[in-house]
Short mmCIF file of C-alpha atoms (C1' of nucleotides) in Angstrom, two decimals:
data_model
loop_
_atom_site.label_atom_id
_atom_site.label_comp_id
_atom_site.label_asym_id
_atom_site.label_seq_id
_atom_site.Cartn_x
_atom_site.Cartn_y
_atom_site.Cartn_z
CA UNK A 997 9.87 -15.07 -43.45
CA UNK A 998 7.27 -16.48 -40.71
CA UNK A 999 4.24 -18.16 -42.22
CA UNK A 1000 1.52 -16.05 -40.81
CA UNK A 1001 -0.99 -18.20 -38.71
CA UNK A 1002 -2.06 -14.99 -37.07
CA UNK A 1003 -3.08 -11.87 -37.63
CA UNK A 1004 -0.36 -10.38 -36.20
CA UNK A 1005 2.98 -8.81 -37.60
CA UNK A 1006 5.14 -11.42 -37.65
CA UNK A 1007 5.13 -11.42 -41.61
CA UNK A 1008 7.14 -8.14 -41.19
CA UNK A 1009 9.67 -8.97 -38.79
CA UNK A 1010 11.80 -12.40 -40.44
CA UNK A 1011 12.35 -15.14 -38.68
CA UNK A 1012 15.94 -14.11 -36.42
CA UNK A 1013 14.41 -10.55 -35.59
CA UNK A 1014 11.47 -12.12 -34.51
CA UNK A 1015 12.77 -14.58 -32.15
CA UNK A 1016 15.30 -11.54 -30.70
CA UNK A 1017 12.00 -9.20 -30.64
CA UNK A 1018 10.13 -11.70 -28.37
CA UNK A 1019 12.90 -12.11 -25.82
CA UNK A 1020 13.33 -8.59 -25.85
CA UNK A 1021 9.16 -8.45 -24.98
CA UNK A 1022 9.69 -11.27 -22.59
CA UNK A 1023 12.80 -9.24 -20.74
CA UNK A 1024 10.65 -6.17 -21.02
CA UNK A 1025 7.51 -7.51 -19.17
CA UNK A 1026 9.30 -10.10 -16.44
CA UNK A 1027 12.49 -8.07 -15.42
CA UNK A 1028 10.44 -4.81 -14.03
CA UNK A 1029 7.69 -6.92 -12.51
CA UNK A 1030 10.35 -9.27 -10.83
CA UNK A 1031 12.16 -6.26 -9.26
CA UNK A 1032 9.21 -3.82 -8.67
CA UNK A 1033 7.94 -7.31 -6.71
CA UNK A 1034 11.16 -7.59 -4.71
CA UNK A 1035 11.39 -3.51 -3.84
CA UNK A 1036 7.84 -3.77 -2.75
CA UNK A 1037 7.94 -6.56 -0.47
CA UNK A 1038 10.95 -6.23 1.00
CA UNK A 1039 11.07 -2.02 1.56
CA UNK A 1040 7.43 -1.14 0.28
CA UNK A 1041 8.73 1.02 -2.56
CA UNK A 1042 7.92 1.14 -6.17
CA UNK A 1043 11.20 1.20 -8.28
CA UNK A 1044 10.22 4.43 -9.70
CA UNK A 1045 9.51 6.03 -5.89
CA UNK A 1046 13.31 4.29 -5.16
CA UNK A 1047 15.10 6.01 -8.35
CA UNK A 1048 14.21 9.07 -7.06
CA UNK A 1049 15.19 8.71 -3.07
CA UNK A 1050 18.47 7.47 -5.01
CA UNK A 1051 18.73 10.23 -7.64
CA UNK A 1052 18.33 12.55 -4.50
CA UNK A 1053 20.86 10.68 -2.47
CA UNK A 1054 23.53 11.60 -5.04
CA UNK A 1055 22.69 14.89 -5.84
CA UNK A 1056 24.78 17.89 -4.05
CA UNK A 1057 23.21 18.72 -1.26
CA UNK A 1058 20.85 15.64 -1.52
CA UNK A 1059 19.07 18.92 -3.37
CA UNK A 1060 17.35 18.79 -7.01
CA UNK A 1061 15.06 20.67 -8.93
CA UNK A 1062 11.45 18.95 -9.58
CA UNK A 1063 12.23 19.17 -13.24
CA UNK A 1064 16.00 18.70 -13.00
CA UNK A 1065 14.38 14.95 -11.23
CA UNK A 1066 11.90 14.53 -13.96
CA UNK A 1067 14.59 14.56 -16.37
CA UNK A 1068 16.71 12.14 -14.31
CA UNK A 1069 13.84 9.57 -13.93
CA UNK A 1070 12.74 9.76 -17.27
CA UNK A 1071 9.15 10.86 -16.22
CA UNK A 1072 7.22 13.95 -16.43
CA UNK A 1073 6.64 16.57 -14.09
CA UNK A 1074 3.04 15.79 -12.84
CA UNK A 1075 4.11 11.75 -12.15
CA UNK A 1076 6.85 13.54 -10.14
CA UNK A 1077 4.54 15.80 -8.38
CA UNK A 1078 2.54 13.07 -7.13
CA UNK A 1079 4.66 10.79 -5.88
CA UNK A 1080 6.93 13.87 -4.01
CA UNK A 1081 4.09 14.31 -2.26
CA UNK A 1082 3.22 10.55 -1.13
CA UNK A 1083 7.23 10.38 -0.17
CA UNK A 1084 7.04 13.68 1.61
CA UNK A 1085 4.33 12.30 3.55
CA UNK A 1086 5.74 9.25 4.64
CA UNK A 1087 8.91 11.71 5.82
CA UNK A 1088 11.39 10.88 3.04
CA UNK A 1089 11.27 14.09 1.07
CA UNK A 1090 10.62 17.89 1.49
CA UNK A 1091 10.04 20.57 -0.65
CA UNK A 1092 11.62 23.98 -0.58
CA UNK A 1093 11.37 27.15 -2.76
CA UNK A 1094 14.27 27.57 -4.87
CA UNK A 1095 16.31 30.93 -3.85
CA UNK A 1096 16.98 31.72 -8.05
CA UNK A 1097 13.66 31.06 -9.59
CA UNK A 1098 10.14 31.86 -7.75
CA UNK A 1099 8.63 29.28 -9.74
CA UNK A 1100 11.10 26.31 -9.27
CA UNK A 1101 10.63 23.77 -6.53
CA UNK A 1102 13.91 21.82 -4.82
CA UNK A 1103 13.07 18.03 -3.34
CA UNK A 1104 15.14 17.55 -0.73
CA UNK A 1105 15.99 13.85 0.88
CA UNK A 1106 15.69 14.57 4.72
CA UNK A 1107 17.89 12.19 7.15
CA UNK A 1108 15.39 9.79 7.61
CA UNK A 1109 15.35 9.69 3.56
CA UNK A 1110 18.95 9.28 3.31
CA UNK A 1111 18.41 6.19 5.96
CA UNK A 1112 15.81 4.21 4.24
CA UNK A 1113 18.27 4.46 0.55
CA UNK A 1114 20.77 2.86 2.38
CA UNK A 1115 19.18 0.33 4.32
CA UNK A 1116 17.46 -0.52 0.94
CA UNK A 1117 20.06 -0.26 -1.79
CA UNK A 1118 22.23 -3.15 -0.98
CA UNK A 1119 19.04 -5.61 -0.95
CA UNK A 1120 18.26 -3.80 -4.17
CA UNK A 1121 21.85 -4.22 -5.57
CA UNK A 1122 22.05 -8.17 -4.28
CA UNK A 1123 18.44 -8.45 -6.55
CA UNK A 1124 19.90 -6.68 -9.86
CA UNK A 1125 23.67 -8.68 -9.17
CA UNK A 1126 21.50 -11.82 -8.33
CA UNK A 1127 18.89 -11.49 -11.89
CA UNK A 1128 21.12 -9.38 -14.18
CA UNK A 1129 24.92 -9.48 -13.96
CA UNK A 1130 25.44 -13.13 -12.91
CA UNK A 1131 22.99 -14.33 -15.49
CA UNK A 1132 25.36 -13.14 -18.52
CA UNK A 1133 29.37 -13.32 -18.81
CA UNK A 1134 31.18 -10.04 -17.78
CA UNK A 1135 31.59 -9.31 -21.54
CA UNK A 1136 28.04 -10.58 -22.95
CA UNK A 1137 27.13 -7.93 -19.89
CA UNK A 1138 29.04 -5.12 -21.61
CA UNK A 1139 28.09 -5.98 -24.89
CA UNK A 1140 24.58 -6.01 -23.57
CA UNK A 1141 24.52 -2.33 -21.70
CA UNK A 1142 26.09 -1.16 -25.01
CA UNK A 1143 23.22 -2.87 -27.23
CA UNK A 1144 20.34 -1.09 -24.88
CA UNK A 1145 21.99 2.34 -24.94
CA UNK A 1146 22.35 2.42 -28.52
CA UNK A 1147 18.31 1.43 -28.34
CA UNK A 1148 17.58 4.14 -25.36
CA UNK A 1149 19.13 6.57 -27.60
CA UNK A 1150 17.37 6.15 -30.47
CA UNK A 1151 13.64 5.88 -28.83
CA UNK A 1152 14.93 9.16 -27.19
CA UNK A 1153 15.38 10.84 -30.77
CA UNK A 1154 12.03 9.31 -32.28
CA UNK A 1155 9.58 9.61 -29.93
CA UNK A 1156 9.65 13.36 -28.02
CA UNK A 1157 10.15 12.35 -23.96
CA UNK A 1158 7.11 12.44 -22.34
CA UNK A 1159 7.05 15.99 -20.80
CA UNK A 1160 2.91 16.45 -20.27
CA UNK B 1198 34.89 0.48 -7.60
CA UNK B 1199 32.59 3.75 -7.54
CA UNK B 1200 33.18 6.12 -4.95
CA UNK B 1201 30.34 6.24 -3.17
CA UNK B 1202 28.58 9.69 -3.36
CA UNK B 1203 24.75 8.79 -2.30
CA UNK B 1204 23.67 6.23 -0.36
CA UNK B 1205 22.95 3.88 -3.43
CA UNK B 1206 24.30 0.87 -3.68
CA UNK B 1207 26.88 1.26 -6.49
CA UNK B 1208 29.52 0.18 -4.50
CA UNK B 1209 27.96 -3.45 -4.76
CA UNK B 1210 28.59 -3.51 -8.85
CA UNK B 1211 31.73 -2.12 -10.30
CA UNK B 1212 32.23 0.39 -12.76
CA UNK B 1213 31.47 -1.28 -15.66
CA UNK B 1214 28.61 -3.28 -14.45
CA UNK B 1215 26.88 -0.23 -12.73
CA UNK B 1216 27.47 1.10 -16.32
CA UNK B 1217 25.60 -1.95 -17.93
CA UNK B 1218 22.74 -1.51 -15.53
CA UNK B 1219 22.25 1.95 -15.64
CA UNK B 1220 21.58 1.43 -19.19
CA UNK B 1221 19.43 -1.88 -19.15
CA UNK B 1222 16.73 0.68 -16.54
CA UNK B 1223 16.99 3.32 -19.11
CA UNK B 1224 16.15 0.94 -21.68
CA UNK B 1225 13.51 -0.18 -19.18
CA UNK B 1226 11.82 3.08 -18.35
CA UNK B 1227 11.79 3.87 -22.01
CA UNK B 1228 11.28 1.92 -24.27
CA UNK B 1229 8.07 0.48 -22.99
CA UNK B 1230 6.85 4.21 -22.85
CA UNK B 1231 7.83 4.66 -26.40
CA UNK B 1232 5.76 1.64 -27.61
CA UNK B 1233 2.71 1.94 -25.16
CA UNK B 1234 2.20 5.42 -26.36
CA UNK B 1235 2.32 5.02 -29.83
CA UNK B 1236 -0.03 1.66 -29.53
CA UNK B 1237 -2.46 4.33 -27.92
CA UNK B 1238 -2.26 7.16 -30.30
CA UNK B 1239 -2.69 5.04 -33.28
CA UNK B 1240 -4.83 1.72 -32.10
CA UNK B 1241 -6.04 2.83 -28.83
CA UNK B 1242 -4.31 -0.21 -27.09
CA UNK B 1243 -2.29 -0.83 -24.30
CA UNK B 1244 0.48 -3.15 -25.20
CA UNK B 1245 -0.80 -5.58 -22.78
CA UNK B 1246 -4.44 -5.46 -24.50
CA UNK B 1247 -2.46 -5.74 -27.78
CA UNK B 1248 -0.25 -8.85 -26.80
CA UNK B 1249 -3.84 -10.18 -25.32
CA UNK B 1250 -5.31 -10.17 -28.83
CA UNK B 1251 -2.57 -11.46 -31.21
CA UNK B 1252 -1.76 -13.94 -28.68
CA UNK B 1253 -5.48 -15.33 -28.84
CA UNK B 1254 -4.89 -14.40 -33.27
CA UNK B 1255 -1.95 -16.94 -33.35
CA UNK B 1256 -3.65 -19.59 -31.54
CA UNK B 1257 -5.98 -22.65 -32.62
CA UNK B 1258 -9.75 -21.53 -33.35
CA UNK B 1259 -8.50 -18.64 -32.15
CA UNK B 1260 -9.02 -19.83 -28.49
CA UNK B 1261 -7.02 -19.85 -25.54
CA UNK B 1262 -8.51 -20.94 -21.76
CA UNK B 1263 -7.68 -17.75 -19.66
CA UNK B 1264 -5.15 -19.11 -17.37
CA UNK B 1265 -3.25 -20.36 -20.86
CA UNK B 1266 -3.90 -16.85 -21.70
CA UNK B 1267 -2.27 -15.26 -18.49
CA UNK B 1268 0.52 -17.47 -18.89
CA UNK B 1269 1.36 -16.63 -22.55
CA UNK B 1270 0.97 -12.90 -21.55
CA UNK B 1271 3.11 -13.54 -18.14
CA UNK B 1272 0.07 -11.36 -16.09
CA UNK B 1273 -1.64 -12.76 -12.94
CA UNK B 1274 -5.47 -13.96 -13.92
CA UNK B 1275 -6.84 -11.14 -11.75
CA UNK B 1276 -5.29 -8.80 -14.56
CA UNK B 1277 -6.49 -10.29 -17.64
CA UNK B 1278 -9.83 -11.05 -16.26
CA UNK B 1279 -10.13 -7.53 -15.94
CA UNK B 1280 -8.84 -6.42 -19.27
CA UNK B 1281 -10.79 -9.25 -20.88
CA UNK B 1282 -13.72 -7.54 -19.44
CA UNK B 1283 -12.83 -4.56 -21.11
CA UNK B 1284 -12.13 -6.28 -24.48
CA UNK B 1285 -15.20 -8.12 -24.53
CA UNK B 1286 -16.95 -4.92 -23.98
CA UNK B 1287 -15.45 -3.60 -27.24
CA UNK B 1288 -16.86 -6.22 -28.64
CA UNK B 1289 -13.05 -7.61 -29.50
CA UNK B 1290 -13.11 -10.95 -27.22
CA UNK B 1291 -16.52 -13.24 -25.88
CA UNK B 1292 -15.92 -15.87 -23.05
CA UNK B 1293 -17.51 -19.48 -23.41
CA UNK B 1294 -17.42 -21.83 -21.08
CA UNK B 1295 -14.88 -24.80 -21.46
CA UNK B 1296 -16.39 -28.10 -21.98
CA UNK B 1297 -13.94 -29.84 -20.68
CA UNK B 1298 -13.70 -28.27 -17.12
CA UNK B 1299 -16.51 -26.42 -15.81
CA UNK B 1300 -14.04 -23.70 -13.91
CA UNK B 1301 -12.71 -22.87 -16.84
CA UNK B 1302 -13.26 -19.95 -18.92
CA UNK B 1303 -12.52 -19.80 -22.19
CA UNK B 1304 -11.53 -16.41 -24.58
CA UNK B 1305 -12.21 -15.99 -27.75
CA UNK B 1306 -10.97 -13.96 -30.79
CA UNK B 1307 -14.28 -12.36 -32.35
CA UNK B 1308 -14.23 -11.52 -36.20
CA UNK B 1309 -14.15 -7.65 -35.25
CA UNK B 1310 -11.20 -9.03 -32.75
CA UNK B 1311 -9.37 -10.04 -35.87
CA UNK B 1312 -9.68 -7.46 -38.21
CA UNK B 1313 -8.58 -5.15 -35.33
CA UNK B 1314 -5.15 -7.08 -35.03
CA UNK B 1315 -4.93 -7.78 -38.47
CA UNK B 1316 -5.43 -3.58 -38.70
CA UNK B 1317 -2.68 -2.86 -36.36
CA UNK B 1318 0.09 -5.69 -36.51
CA UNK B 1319 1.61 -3.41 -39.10
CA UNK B 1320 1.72 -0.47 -37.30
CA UNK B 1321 3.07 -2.22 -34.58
CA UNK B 1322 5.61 -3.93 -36.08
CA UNK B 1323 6.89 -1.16 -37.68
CA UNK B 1324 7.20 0.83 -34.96
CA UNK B 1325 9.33 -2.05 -33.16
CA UNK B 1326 11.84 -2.11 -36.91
CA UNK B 1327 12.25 1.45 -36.01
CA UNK B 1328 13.07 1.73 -32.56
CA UNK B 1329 14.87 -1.40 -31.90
CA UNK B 1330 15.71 -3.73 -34.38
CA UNK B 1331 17.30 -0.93 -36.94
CA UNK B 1332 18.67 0.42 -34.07
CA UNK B 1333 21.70 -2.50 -33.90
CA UNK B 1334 23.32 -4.41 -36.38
CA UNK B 1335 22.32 -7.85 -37.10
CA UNK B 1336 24.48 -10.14 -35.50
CA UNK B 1337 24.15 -7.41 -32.59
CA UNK B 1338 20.47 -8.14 -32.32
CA UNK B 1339 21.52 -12.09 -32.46
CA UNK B 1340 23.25 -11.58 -29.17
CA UNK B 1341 21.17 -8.78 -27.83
CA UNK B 1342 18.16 -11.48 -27.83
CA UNK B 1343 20.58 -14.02 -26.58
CA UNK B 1344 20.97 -11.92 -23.71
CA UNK B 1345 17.46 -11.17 -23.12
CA UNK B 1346 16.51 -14.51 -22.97
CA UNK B 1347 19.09 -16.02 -20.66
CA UNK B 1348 18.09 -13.00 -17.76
CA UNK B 1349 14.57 -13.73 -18.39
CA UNK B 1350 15.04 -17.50 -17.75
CA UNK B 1351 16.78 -16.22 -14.50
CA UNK B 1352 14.30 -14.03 -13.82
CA UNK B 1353 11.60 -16.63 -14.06
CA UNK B 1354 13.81 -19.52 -11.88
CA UNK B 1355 14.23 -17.41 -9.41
CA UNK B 1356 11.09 -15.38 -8.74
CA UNK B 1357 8.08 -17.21 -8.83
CA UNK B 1358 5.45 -15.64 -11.18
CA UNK B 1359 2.89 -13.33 -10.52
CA UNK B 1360 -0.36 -15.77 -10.06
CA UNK B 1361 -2.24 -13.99 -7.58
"C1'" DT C 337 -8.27 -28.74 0.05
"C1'" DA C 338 -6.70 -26.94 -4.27
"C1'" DA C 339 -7.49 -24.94 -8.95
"C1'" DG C 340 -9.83 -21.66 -12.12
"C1'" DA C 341 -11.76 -17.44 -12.26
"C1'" DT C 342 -14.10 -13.14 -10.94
"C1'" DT C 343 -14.88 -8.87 -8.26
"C1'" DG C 344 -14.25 -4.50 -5.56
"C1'" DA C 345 -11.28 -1.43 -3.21
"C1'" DA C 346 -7.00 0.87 -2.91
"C1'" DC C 347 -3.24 2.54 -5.25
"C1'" DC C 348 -0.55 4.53 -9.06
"C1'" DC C 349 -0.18 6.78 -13.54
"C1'" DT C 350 -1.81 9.73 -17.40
"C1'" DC C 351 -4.05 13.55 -19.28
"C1'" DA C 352 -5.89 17.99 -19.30
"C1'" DA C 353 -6.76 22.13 -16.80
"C1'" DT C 354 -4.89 25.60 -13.84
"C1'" DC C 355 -1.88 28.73 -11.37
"C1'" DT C 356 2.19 31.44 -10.81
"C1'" DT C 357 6.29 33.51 -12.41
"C1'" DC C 358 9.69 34.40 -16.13
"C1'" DG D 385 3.16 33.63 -24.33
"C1'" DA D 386 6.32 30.08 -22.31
"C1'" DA D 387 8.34 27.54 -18.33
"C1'" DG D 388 7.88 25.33 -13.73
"C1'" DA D 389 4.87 23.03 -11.07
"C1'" DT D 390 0.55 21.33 -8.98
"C1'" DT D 391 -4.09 19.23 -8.91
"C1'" DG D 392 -8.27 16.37 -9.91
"C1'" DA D 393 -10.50 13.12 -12.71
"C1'" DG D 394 -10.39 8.92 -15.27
"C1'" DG D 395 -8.43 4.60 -16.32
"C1'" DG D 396 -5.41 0.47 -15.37
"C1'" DT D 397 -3.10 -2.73 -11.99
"C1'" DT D 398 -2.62 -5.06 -7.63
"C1'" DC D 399 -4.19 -7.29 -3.59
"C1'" DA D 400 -7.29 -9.77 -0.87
"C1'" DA D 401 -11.70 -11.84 -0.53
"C1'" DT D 402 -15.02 -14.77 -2.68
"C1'" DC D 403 -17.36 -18.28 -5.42
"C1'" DT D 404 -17.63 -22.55 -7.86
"C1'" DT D 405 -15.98 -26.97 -9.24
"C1'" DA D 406 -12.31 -30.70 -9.40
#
DNA sequence: TAAGATTGAACCCTCAATCTTC
DNA sequence: GAAGATTGAGGGTTCAATCTTA
């Protein structure tokens, strides 16, 4: 076990699963600044407003249901909401009544949507090649995605999503 | 390689590295989430004001100058002078001036600054046993860390830190 | 001129309240 | 009453401007 010169937890955690808990803080609070940084400079997006151009861009008809997006970008509905309507305002997005259910919403990616995803995502996909897959081996890579899935799914079972 | 359905740029990664990522952003988008919220249902804490005061708990007299302080918690200065502010106001953190260099600033644990770390470390840490580090097996968390590490020294080569 | 630090404005997110439709 | 969605207020972060001292 740590000797405790602070107050903090360490004491709880020993010595290996400490060391592996601060690089996991340390890969937690530079990796999503580094590439929020890069998305904003170089296309003035926010990673989160970019998932959900790209969620759209994949979706069948380039059509999705506000919640049916939520779910996809792991946020809740009123996050959504508000940043639908900055990215329908700056042309990217529209809204349309859903035909089945008067109370659903569809976000649609308009042309000019579709355009700015792919004049962005190979920048974006040079930045994630360039900080994430060429920094491990292709199999410390696998064993890596494996490792944070097995994490994802497990914070998913604990802690009920988000869904103000 | 993917077929490309959207305009995204998984054609740039393969299948199994698109695979990898797609899991390192969930991990991203949720696990942070996941701690932040529980941090502010039980302490009323953000992580970042959390890491704040156990970094200035683990360090000598329980001082750290504020740019040492920014650095430890990888946040520009304009940031932590702001949640310092806040801190202090809680009566959790008091600035003094250095002696050494009169632009300095120096922060400074108070008693009640303690006890509040020393009240949630526990907490904390268990809440990080339970979502990550009993989430994989040992020597999976060995590597896991490894991993973490070696794309956050990437990260930080790369992309020059936030010092606004 | 550069380094350390602070401040205010703009922007984004969260939370709670609200509205409509099932 | 519950589900889908929106809105406004409050709080945190970022960016640029500013001030002081090395």
């Amino acid at each position: 076990m740590s000797r405790s010169q602070g107050a903090g937890g360490e004491v709880w955690l020993d010595d290996g699963q400490q060391e592996s808990w601060r690089a996991v803080i340390g890969l937690l609070t530079v990796l999503p600044a580094a590439l929020d940084g890069d998305l904003r400079r170089t296309a003035g997006l926010t990673m989160f407003e970019y998932t959900v151009l790209a969620s759209l861009s994949e979706a069948p008809e380039r059509t999705l249901q506000m919640s049916a997006l939520a779910a996809r970008a792991s946020a809740s509905l009123a996050r959504l909401s508000h940043v639908v309507t900055r990215l329908e305002g700056r042309g990217w997005i529209t809204r349309k009544a859903s035909g089945r259910d008067a109370r659903a919403t569809n976000a649609v990616l308009t042309t000019a949507g579709w355009e700015k995803v792919a004049a962005v995502a190979p920048c974006h996909a040079q930045a994630v090649r360039d900080l994430v897959v060429d920094a491990l081996s292709p199999s410390q890579l696998r064993q890596f995605g494996i490792a944070a899935a097995k994490i994802t799914r497990r914070v998913e079972e604990r802690a009920p999503t988000t869904s103000a």
